[in-house]
Tab-separated table of C-alpha atoms in Angstrom:
chain	number	residue	atom	x	y	z
R	1	UNK	CA	-100.537	107.256	-39.569
R	2	UNK	CA	-98.935	103.916	-38.791
R	3	UNK	CA	-95.261	103.569	-39.601
R	4	UNK	CA	-94.148	100.085	-38.578
R	5	UNK	CA	-90.372	99.943	-38.616
R	6	UNK	CA	-88.620	97.795	-41.192
R	7	UNK	CA	-85.782	96.202	-39.264
R	8	UNK	CA	-84.581	94.032	-42.171
R	9	UNK	CA	-81.060	95.182	-42.961
R	10	UNK	CA	-79.887	95.996	-46.471
R	11	UNK	CA	-78.448	93.302	-48.700
R	12	UNK	CA	-74.826	93.110	-49.777
R	13	UNK	CA	-72.889	90.760	-52.038
R	14	UNK	CA	-70.825	89.365	-49.185
R	15	UNK	CA	-72.786	89.032	-45.982
R	16	UNK	CA	-71.755	87.390	-42.713
R	17	UNK	CA	-72.767	87.579	-39.099
R	18	UNK	CA	-71.828	86.766	-35.526
R	19	UNK	CA	-73.991	85.866	-32.522
R	20	UNK	CA	-73.006	85.694	-28.859
R	21	UNK	CA	-75.067	84.829	-25.794
R	22	UNK	CA	-74.801	84.373	-22.072
R	23	UNK	CA	-76.820	82.176	-19.714
R	24	UNK	CA	-76.299	84.370	-16.686
R	25	UNK	CA	-73.708	85.221	-14.079
R	26	UNK	CA	-73.799	83.298	-10.790
R	27	UNK	CA	-72.847	79.728	-9.952
R	28	UNK	CA	-73.727	77.075	-12.530
R	29	UNK	CA	-73.691	73.347	-11.914
R	30	UNK	CA	-70.878	71.627	-13.813
R	31	UNK	CA	-73.102	68.567	-14.246
R	32	UNK	CA	-75.433	70.621	-16.448
R	33	UNK	CA	-72.684	71.639	-18.883
R	34	UNK	CA	-73.973	69.301	-21.655
R	35	UNK	CA	-77.461	70.802	-21.291
R	36	UNK	CA	-76.183	74.389	-21.307
R	37	UNK	CA	-74.063	73.578	-24.348
R	38	UNK	CA	-76.991	72.014	-26.190
R	39	UNK	CA	-79.388	74.917	-25.673
R	40	UNK	CA	-76.625	77.387	-26.554
R	41	UNK	CA	-75.981	75.546	-29.810
R	42	UNK	CA	-79.690	75.548	-30.645
R	43	UNK	CA	-79.949	79.280	-29.962
R	44	UNK	CA	-76.848	80.157	-32.008
R	45	UNK	CA	-78.009	77.997	-34.915
R	46	UNK	CA	-81.427	79.647	-34.986
R	47	UNK	CA	-79.900	83.112	-34.928
R	48	UNK	CA	-77.482	82.342	-37.764
R	49	UNK	CA	-80.257	80.730	-39.836
R	50	UNK	CA	-82.304	83.918	-39.511
R	51	UNK	CA	-79.276	86.021	-40.451
R	52	UNK	CA	-78.692	83.991	-43.589
R	53	UNK	CA	-82.353	84.000	-44.599
R	54	UNK	CA	-83.470	87.512	-43.617
R	55	UNK	CA	-80.277	89.485	-42.988
R	56	UNK	CA	-81.688	91.117	-39.878
R	57	UNK	CA	-79.648	91.235	-36.674
R	58	UNK	CA	-82.711	92.234	-34.642
R	59	UNK	CA	-84.736	89.250	-35.811
R	60	UNK	CA	-81.696	87.020	-35.243
R	61	UNK	CA	-81.224	88.266	-31.671
R	62	UNK	CA	-84.919	87.651	-31.028
R	63	UNK	CA	-84.711	84.133	-32.494
R	64	UNK	CA	-81.808	83.153	-30.227
R	65	UNK	CA	-83.484	84.603	-27.141
R	66	UNK	CA	-86.814	82.908	-27.924
R	67	UNK	CA	-84.967	79.606	-28.316
R	68	UNK	CA	-83.507	79.961	-24.817
R	69	UNK	CA	-86.872	81.037	-23.356
R	70	UNK	CA	-88.455	77.893	-24.794
R	71	UNK	CA	-85.772	75.523	-23.458
R	72	UNK	CA	-87.214	75.292	-19.947
R	73	UNK	CA	-83.648	75.297	-18.598
R	74	UNK	CA	-82.875	78.958	-17.943
R	75	UNK	CA	-84.698	81.542	-15.851
R	76	UNK	CA	-86.545	83.117	-18.770
R	77	UNK	CA	-89.900	82.236	-20.306
R	78	UNK	CA	-90.991	78.684	-19.523
R	79	UNK	CA	-89.625	77.452	-16.205
R	80	UNK	CA	-88.813	80.906	-14.838
R	81	UNK	CA	-88.362	81.635	-11.157
R	82	UNK	CA	-91.590	82.078	-9.194
R	83	UNK	CA	-92.530	85.187	-7.253
R	84	UNK	CA	-93.645	85.083	-3.608
R	85	UNK	CA	-97.167	84.106	-4.684
R	86	UNK	CA	-95.914	81.201	-6.782
R	87	UNK	CA	-96.478	82.835	-10.188
R	88	UNK	CA	-94.257	83.450	-13.235
R	89	UNK	CA	-93.832	87.111	-14.227
R	90	UNK	CA	-91.256	87.796	-16.933
R	91	UNK	CA	-89.245	90.767	-18.207
R	92	UNK	CA	-87.553	91.202	-21.592
R	93	UNK	CA	-86.169	93.845	-23.939
R	94	UNK	CA	-84.522	94.195	-27.321
R	95	UNK	CA	-82.690	97.084	-29.000
R	96	UNK	CA	-81.680	97.800	-32.588
R	97	UNK	CA	-78.371	99.686	-32.793
R	98	UNK	CA	-78.906	101.182	-36.240
R	99	UNK	CA	-82.255	102.831	-35.486
R	100	UNK	CA	-81.832	103.031	-31.671
R	101	UNK	CA	-85.348	101.571	-31.453
R	102	UNK	CA	-86.151	99.789	-28.187
R	103	UNK	CA	-88.913	97.549	-26.929
R	104	UNK	CA	-89.377	96.352	-23.374
R	105	UNK	CA	-91.933	94.271	-21.506
R	106	UNK	CA	-92.223	93.791	-17.763
R	107	UNK	CA	-94.087	91.648	-15.276
R	108	UNK	CA	-95.920	89.738	-18.012
R	109	UNK	CA	-97.561	86.370	-17.359
R	110	UNK	CA	-99.041	83.711	-19.601
R	111	UNK	CA	-96.671	84.522	-22.493
R	112	UNK	CA	-94.022	81.808	-23.123
R	113	UNK	CA	-91.773	84.149	-25.129
R	114	UNK	CA	-91.752	87.693	-23.735
R	115	UNK	CA	-89.006	88.713	-26.159
R	116	UNK	CA	-91.509	88.376	-29.008
R	117	UNK	CA	-93.639	91.005	-27.276
R	118	UNK	CA	-90.632	93.277	-26.781
R	119	UNK	CA	-89.802	92.872	-30.472
R	120	UNK	CA	-93.318	93.939	-31.512
R	121	UNK	CA	-93.061	96.978	-29.237
R	122	UNK	CA	-89.737	97.835	-30.898
R	123	UNK	CA	-91.268	97.503	-34.371
R	124	UNK	CA	-94.096	99.863	-33.447
R	125	UNK	CA	-92.178	102.337	-31.252
R	126	UNK	CA	-91.754	104.920	-34.029
R	127	UNK	CA	-95.378	104.836	-35.159
R	128	UNK	CA	-96.982	108.204	-35.841
R	129	UNK	CA	-100.415	108.735	-34.339
R	130	UNK	CA	-103.031	111.415	-34.484
R	131	UNK	CA	-103.907	113.476	-31.415
R	132	UNK	CA	-100.231	113.614	-30.432
R	133	UNK	CA	-100.179	110.081	-28.987
R	134	UNK	CA	-96.746	108.533	-28.467
R	135	UNK	CA	-96.058	104.847	-29.059
R	136	UNK	CA	-94.793	103.089	-25.921
R	137	UNK	CA	-91.354	101.574	-25.578
R	138	UNK	CA	-92.243	99.643	-22.396
R	139	UNK	CA	-95.444	97.797	-21.499
R	140	UNK	CA	-96.102	95.898	-18.269
R	141	UNK	CA	-98.582	93.501	-16.705
R	142	UNK	CA	-102.031	93.065	-18.238
R	143	UNK	CA	-101.425	95.856	-20.733
R	144	UNK	CA	-98.402	94.007	-22.095
R	145	UNK	CA	-100.366	90.759	-22.289
R	146	UNK	CA	-103.298	92.383	-24.134
R	147	UNK	CA	-100.838	93.965	-26.584
R	148	UNK	CA	-99.208	90.567	-27.164
R	149	UNK	CA	-102.534	88.892	-27.867
R	150	UNK	CA	-103.496	91.702	-30.274
R	151	UNK	CA	-100.312	90.946	-32.241
R	152	UNK	CA	-101.093	87.244	-32.465
R	153	UNK	CA	-98.375	86.192	-30.038
R	154	UNK	CA	-98.984	82.801	-28.421
R	155	UNK	CA	-100.446	82.913	-24.927
R	156	UNK	CA	-101.158	80.079	-22.504
R	157	UNK	CA	-102.410	79.679	-18.944
R	158	UNK	CA	-99.944	81.256	-16.481
R	159	UNK	CA	-99.717	77.930	-14.629
R	160	UNK	CA	-98.348	76.252	-17.764
R	161	UNK	CA	-95.136	78.269	-17.436
R	162	UNK	CA	-94.356	76.716	-14.037
R	163	UNK	CA	-91.818	73.907	-14.200
R	164	UNK	CA	-91.323	71.150	-11.657
R	165	UNK	CA	-87.860	72.517	-10.911
R	166	UNK	CA	-89.030	76.088	-10.276
R	167	UNK	CA	-91.930	74.886	-8.101
R	168	UNK	CA	-89.606	72.742	-6.010
R	169	UNK	CA	-87.269	75.681	-5.498
R	170	UNK	CA	-90.179	77.968	-4.620
R	171	UNK	CA	-91.487	75.547	-1.971
R	172	UNK	CA	-87.989	75.177	-0.521
R	173	UNK	CA	-87.514	78.954	-0.212
R	174	UNK	CA	-91.037	79.424	1.151
R	175	UNK	CA	-90.396	76.863	3.866
R	176	UNK	CA	-87.117	78.496	4.854
R	177	UNK	CA	-88.583	82.008	4.881
R	178	UNK	CA	-91.493	80.931	7.082
R	179	UNK	CA	-89.130	79.218	9.512
R	180	UNK	CA	-87.204	82.456	10.171
R	181	UNK	CA	-88.584	85.354	12.131
R	182	UNK	CA	-85.270	87.191	11.898
R	183	UNK	CA	-85.156	89.584	8.926
R	184	UNK	CA	-81.361	89.262	8.652
R	185	UNK	CA	-81.598	85.495	8.258
R	186	UNK	CA	-84.262	85.871	5.561
R	187	UNK	CA	-82.102	88.363	3.671
R	188	UNK	CA	-79.223	85.884	3.653
R	189	UNK	CA	-81.469	83.286	2.024
R	190	UNK	CA	-82.720	85.728	-0.595
R	191	UNK	CA	-79.293	87.177	-1.433
R	192	UNK	CA	-77.169	84.050	-1.654
R	193	UNK	CA	-74.169	84.802	-3.928
R	194	UNK	CA	-74.148	81.141	-5.000
R	195	UNK	CA	-77.530	81.550	-6.679
R	196	UNK	CA	-77.556	81.885	-10.462
R	197	UNK	CA	-78.573	85.359	-11.562
R	198	UNK	CA	-79.525	83.832	-14.861
R	199	UNK	CA	-80.930	86.631	-16.894
R	200	UNK	CA	-80.134	85.538	-20.452
R	201	UNK	CA	-78.722	87.877	-23.072
R	202	UNK	CA	-77.933	87.857	-26.780
R	203	UNK	CA	-75.892	90.134	-29.078
R	204	UNK	CA	-75.896	89.852	-32.855
R	205	UNK	CA	-73.852	91.811	-35.413
R	206	UNK	CA	-73.453	91.496	-39.176
R	207	UNK	CA	-70.597	92.339	-41.514
R	208	UNK	CA	-72.272	95.641	-42.424
R	209	UNK	CA	-72.063	96.753	-38.803
R	210	UNK	CA	-75.738	96.424	-37.934
R	211	UNK	CA	-76.022	95.341	-34.303
R	212	UNK	CA	-78.766	94.346	-31.856
R	213	UNK	CA	-78.948	93.183	-28.245
R	214	UNK	CA	-81.609	91.458	-26.150
R	215	UNK	CA	-82.218	90.423	-22.543
R	216	UNK	CA	-84.826	88.203	-20.911
R	217	UNK	CA	-85.480	86.990	-17.370
R	218	UNK	CA	-88.042	85.540	-15.012
R	219	UNK	CA	-86.568	87.728	-12.280
R	220	UNK	CA	-85.253	86.854	-8.851
R	221	UNK	CA	-86.496	83.919	-6.817
R	222	UNK	CA	-89.421	84.734	-4.498
R	223	UNK	CA	-89.570	88.331	-5.743
R	224	UNK	CA	-92.373	90.704	-4.798
R	225	UNK	CA	-95.290	90.394	-7.253
R	226	UNK	CA	-95.131	93.281	-9.718
R	227	UNK	CA	-91.377	93.679	-9.384
R	228	UNK	CA	-89.564	94.602	-12.613
R	229	UNK	CA	-85.893	93.768	-13.150
R	230	UNK	CA	-83.236	95.194	-15.431
R	231	UNK	CA	-84.206	93.046	-18.413
R	232	UNK	CA	-87.177	95.320	-19.116
R	233	UNK	CA	-85.498	98.645	-18.454
R	234	UNK	CA	-84.024	100.970	-21.098
R	235	UNK	CA	-80.250	101.151	-20.717
R	236	UNK	CA	-80.041	98.577	-17.957
R	237	UNK	CA	-80.659	95.123	-19.447
R	238	UNK	CA	-79.297	95.691	-22.945
R	239	UNK	CA	-77.948	98.416	-25.201
R	240	UNK	CA	-76.884	98.668	-28.840
R	241	UNK	CA	-75.627	101.579	-30.924
R	242	UNK	CA	-73.463	102.550	-33.872
R	243	UNK	CA	-71.041	105.405	-33.286
R	244	UNK	CA	-68.222	107.047	-35.190
R	245	UNK	CA	-64.671	107.186	-33.864
R	246	UNK	CA	-62.105	109.170	-35.837
R	247	UNK	CA	-64.222	108.753	-38.963
R	248	UNK	CA	-64.583	104.986	-38.542
R	249	UNK	CA	-67.972	103.472	-37.692
R	250	UNK	CA	-68.016	101.268	-34.597
R	251	UNK	CA	-70.860	98.950	-33.566
R	252	UNK	CA	-71.226	98.543	-29.800
R	253	UNK	CA	-73.584	96.406	-27.718
R	254	UNK	CA	-73.953	94.989	-24.217
R	255	UNK	CA	-76.338	92.793	-22.262
R	256	UNK	CA	-76.269	92.305	-18.495
R	257	UNK	CA	-77.018	89.830	-15.721
R	258	UNK	CA	-77.062	90.060	-11.938
R	259	UNK	CA	-79.089	91.764	-9.228
R	260	UNK	CA	-81.661	93.756	-11.182
R	261	UNK	CA	-82.153	96.616	-8.753
R	262	UNK	CA	-78.415	97.316	-8.698
R	263	UNK	CA	-78.127	97.165	-12.489
R	264	UNK	CA	-81.119	99.494	-12.936
R	265	UNK	CA	-79.673	102.025	-10.493
R	266	UNK	CA	-76.394	102.133	-12.404
R	267	UNK	CA	-77.903	101.852	-15.927
R	268	UNK	CA	-75.150	99.305	-16.464
R	269	UNK	CA	-75.588	98.286	-20.132
R	270	UNK	CA	-75.583	101.851	-21.450
R	271	UNK	CA	-72.841	102.943	-19.051
R	272	UNK	CA	-70.645	100.148	-20.340
R	273	UNK	CA	-71.236	101.002	-24.015
R	274	UNK	CA	-70.572	104.692	-23.357
R	275	UNK	CA	-67.315	103.798	-21.633
R	276	UNK	CA	-66.224	101.511	-24.486
R	277	UNK	CA	-66.751	104.338	-26.968
R	278	UNK	CA	-64.805	106.728	-24.758
R	279	UNK	CA	-61.913	104.399	-23.951
R	280	UNK	CA	-61.655	102.486	-27.248
R	281	UNK	CA	-60.311	99.625	-25.142
R	282	UNK	CA	-62.939	97.072	-24.228
R	283	UNK	CA	-61.017	95.413	-21.385
R	284	UNK	CA	-60.217	98.754	-19.764
R	285	UNK	CA	-63.807	99.943	-20.253
R	286	UNK	CA	-65.226	96.831	-18.593
R	287	UNK	CA	-62.848	97.079	-15.660
R	288	UNK	CA	-63.480	100.770	-15.085
R	289	UNK	CA	-67.252	100.458	-15.461
R	290	UNK	CA	-67.481	97.527	-13.056
R	291	UNK	CA	-65.249	99.065	-10.413
R	292	UNK	CA	-66.047	102.779	-10.596
R	293	UNK	CA	-69.629	102.782	-11.913
R	294	UNK	CA	-70.888	99.635	-10.193
R	295	UNK	CA	-68.916	98.264	-7.242
R	296	UNK	CA	-67.955	101.736	-5.955
R	297	UNK	CA	-71.031	103.570	-7.164
R	298	UNK	CA	-72.522	105.843	-4.474
R	299	UNK	CA	-76.045	104.846	-5.565
R	300	UNK	CA	-75.272	101.292	-4.412
R	301	UNK	CA	-73.832	102.262	-1.031
R	302	UNK	CA	-76.838	100.706	0.717
R	303	UNK	CA	-75.958	97.208	-0.568
R	304	UNK	CA	-73.506	94.971	1.294
R	305	UNK	CA	-72.950	92.717	-1.711
R	306	UNK	CA	-73.082	93.821	-5.368
R	307	UNK	CA	-73.300	91.217	-8.116
R	308	UNK	CA	-73.361	91.574	-11.892
R	309	UNK	CA	-72.171	90.171	-15.183
R	310	UNK	CA	-72.026	91.722	-18.651
R	311	UNK	CA	-71.400	90.549	-22.192
R	312	UNK	CA	-70.165	93.264	-24.560
R	313	UNK	CA	-69.174	93.530	-28.208
R	314	UNK	CA	-67.438	96.008	-30.483
R	315	UNK	CA	-67.144	95.642	-34.257
R	316	UNK	CA	-65.531	97.760	-36.996
R	317	UNK	CA	-67.130	97.062	-40.409
R	318	UNK	CA	-64.224	98.718	-42.230
R	319	UNK	CA	-61.770	96.071	-40.991
R	320	UNK	CA	-64.363	93.302	-40.401
R	321	UNK	CA	-62.798	92.767	-36.962
R	322	UNK	CA	-64.628	92.666	-33.648
R	323	UNK	CA	-64.062	91.955	-29.970
R	324	UNK	CA	-66.337	90.024	-27.633
R	325	UNK	CA	-65.684	90.453	-23.905
R	326	UNK	CA	-67.411	89.436	-20.718
R	327	UNK	CA	-66.990	90.504	-17.121
R	328	UNK	CA	-68.523	89.213	-13.892
R	329	UNK	CA	-67.898	89.312	-10.158
R	330	UNK	CA	-69.838	86.115	-9.460
R	331	UNK	CA	-68.475	82.573	-9.283
R	332	UNK	CA	-68.885	81.981	-13.009
R	333	UNK	CA	-70.651	82.946	-16.240
R	334	UNK	CA	-71.770	80.850	-19.225
R	335	UNK	CA	-70.861	82.243	-22.668
R	336	UNK	CA	-71.352	80.912	-26.214
R	337	UNK	CA	-70.671	82.412	-29.646
R	338	UNK	CA	-70.557	81.495	-33.329
R	339	UNK	CA	-70.193	83.164	-36.725
R	340	UNK	CA	-71.526	82.309	-40.170
R	341	UNK	CA	-67.919	81.701	-41.199
R	342	UNK	CA	-67.411	79.071	-38.499
R	343	UNK	CA	-69.343	75.810	-38.435
R	344	UNK	CA	-68.515	75.345	-34.765
R	345	UNK	CA	-70.114	76.989	-31.754
R	346	UNK	CA	-67.676	78.011	-29.025
R	347	UNK	CA	-68.856	77.499	-25.441
R	348	UNK	CA	-67.299	78.566	-22.163
R	349	UNK	CA	-68.202	78.121	-18.541
R	350	UNK	CA	-65.881	80.874	-17.331
R	351	UNK	CA	-64.889	80.570	-13.692
R	352	UNK	CA	-63.682	83.393	-11.465
R	353	UNK	CA	-60.208	82.636	-10.120
R	354	UNK	CA	-60.153	85.256	-7.349
R	355	UNK	CA	-61.188	84.172	-3.853
R	356	UNK	CA	-62.638	87.658	-3.265
R	357	UNK	CA	-64.914	87.332	-6.256
R	358	UNK	CA	-67.446	89.970	-5.248
R	359	UNK	CA	-64.773	92.663	-4.888
R	360	UNK	CA	-63.382	92.660	-8.420
R	361	UNK	CA	-64.530	91.472	-11.839
R	362	UNK	CA	-63.052	88.678	-13.882
R	363	UNK	CA	-62.677	89.920	-17.477
R	364	UNK	CA	-62.138	87.674	-20.494
R	365	UNK	CA	-62.591	88.020	-24.227
R	366	UNK	CA	-61.885	86.949	-27.785
R	367	UNK	CA	-61.449	88.590	-31.182
R	368	UNK	CA	-63.465	87.591	-34.227
R	369	UNK	CA	-63.660	88.402	-37.916
R	370	UNK	CA	-66.740	88.389	-40.170
């Protein structure tokens, strides 16, 4: 028997919300700041409009992510990075903290908004079936595309997702790769720390403590066809949960950016949320997770350079106070946030001040009230 999940949160007399997003950790061009600010404002506005109208943090997180995927500016949805065959293959996921429901999609082509597919997977993940069948939480490739079409999600020709910018970058990388016979030289091109690891991520929380997180990405430049990054993977790209600490409910969420294989190996989003709950100090949890569980992790010993960024949030509905923090060991990270109580979106292009940026994370944050 079908049991599609109702992710619309309960109504209350006084209802407010907060949305935060990142446009990736890496090295962003300062000249594009007005563009980044514009698309961030559009995404925040859409999320807050959904919160006001439907009071659902999961739908709001999806709305903000879809807005960014549609912009053609970031490496997610339209205009994503091309794989080594010149095609767009996207990953995305979304998680509801109250129900712990999760939906992920990987290596999907011809779908402008992969987060919509992930959302439909989330909505159906607790369905009950006869014959003992289990509803999936992750779909990839053609199976994901067929599922999307069956749900009425817009699909277009895969070529329509290729932007002029992404094609130009693809041709440039292809030319460089073909001009090098030395594997070491090729690896340097493919693992340039100055490249933007622009997985996008969104976190949304309401005054009742309901929380959701999402992640979306076109993956790394010139990736192997069929490769899946952290944005599709449970516990790696995003995480959201509601836990109790000393009798007080605490909403926790995180969404990540960086080198997907490294983030998958360390299950970074979930690790970070677990550490926040344990430490009850977000700054300390970010620092310890980045250093001990990522930069010094034995599972990443094979990598010379380790790069990641994370946006995290904690919120206590009893006091209506929350903390938003972000950490990254890349050159910079783009962050934006806004609440229903504030008519202004706050935008930051946070720059790392340490010359040895890959060796330690830069950690920043703000407090908010809803």
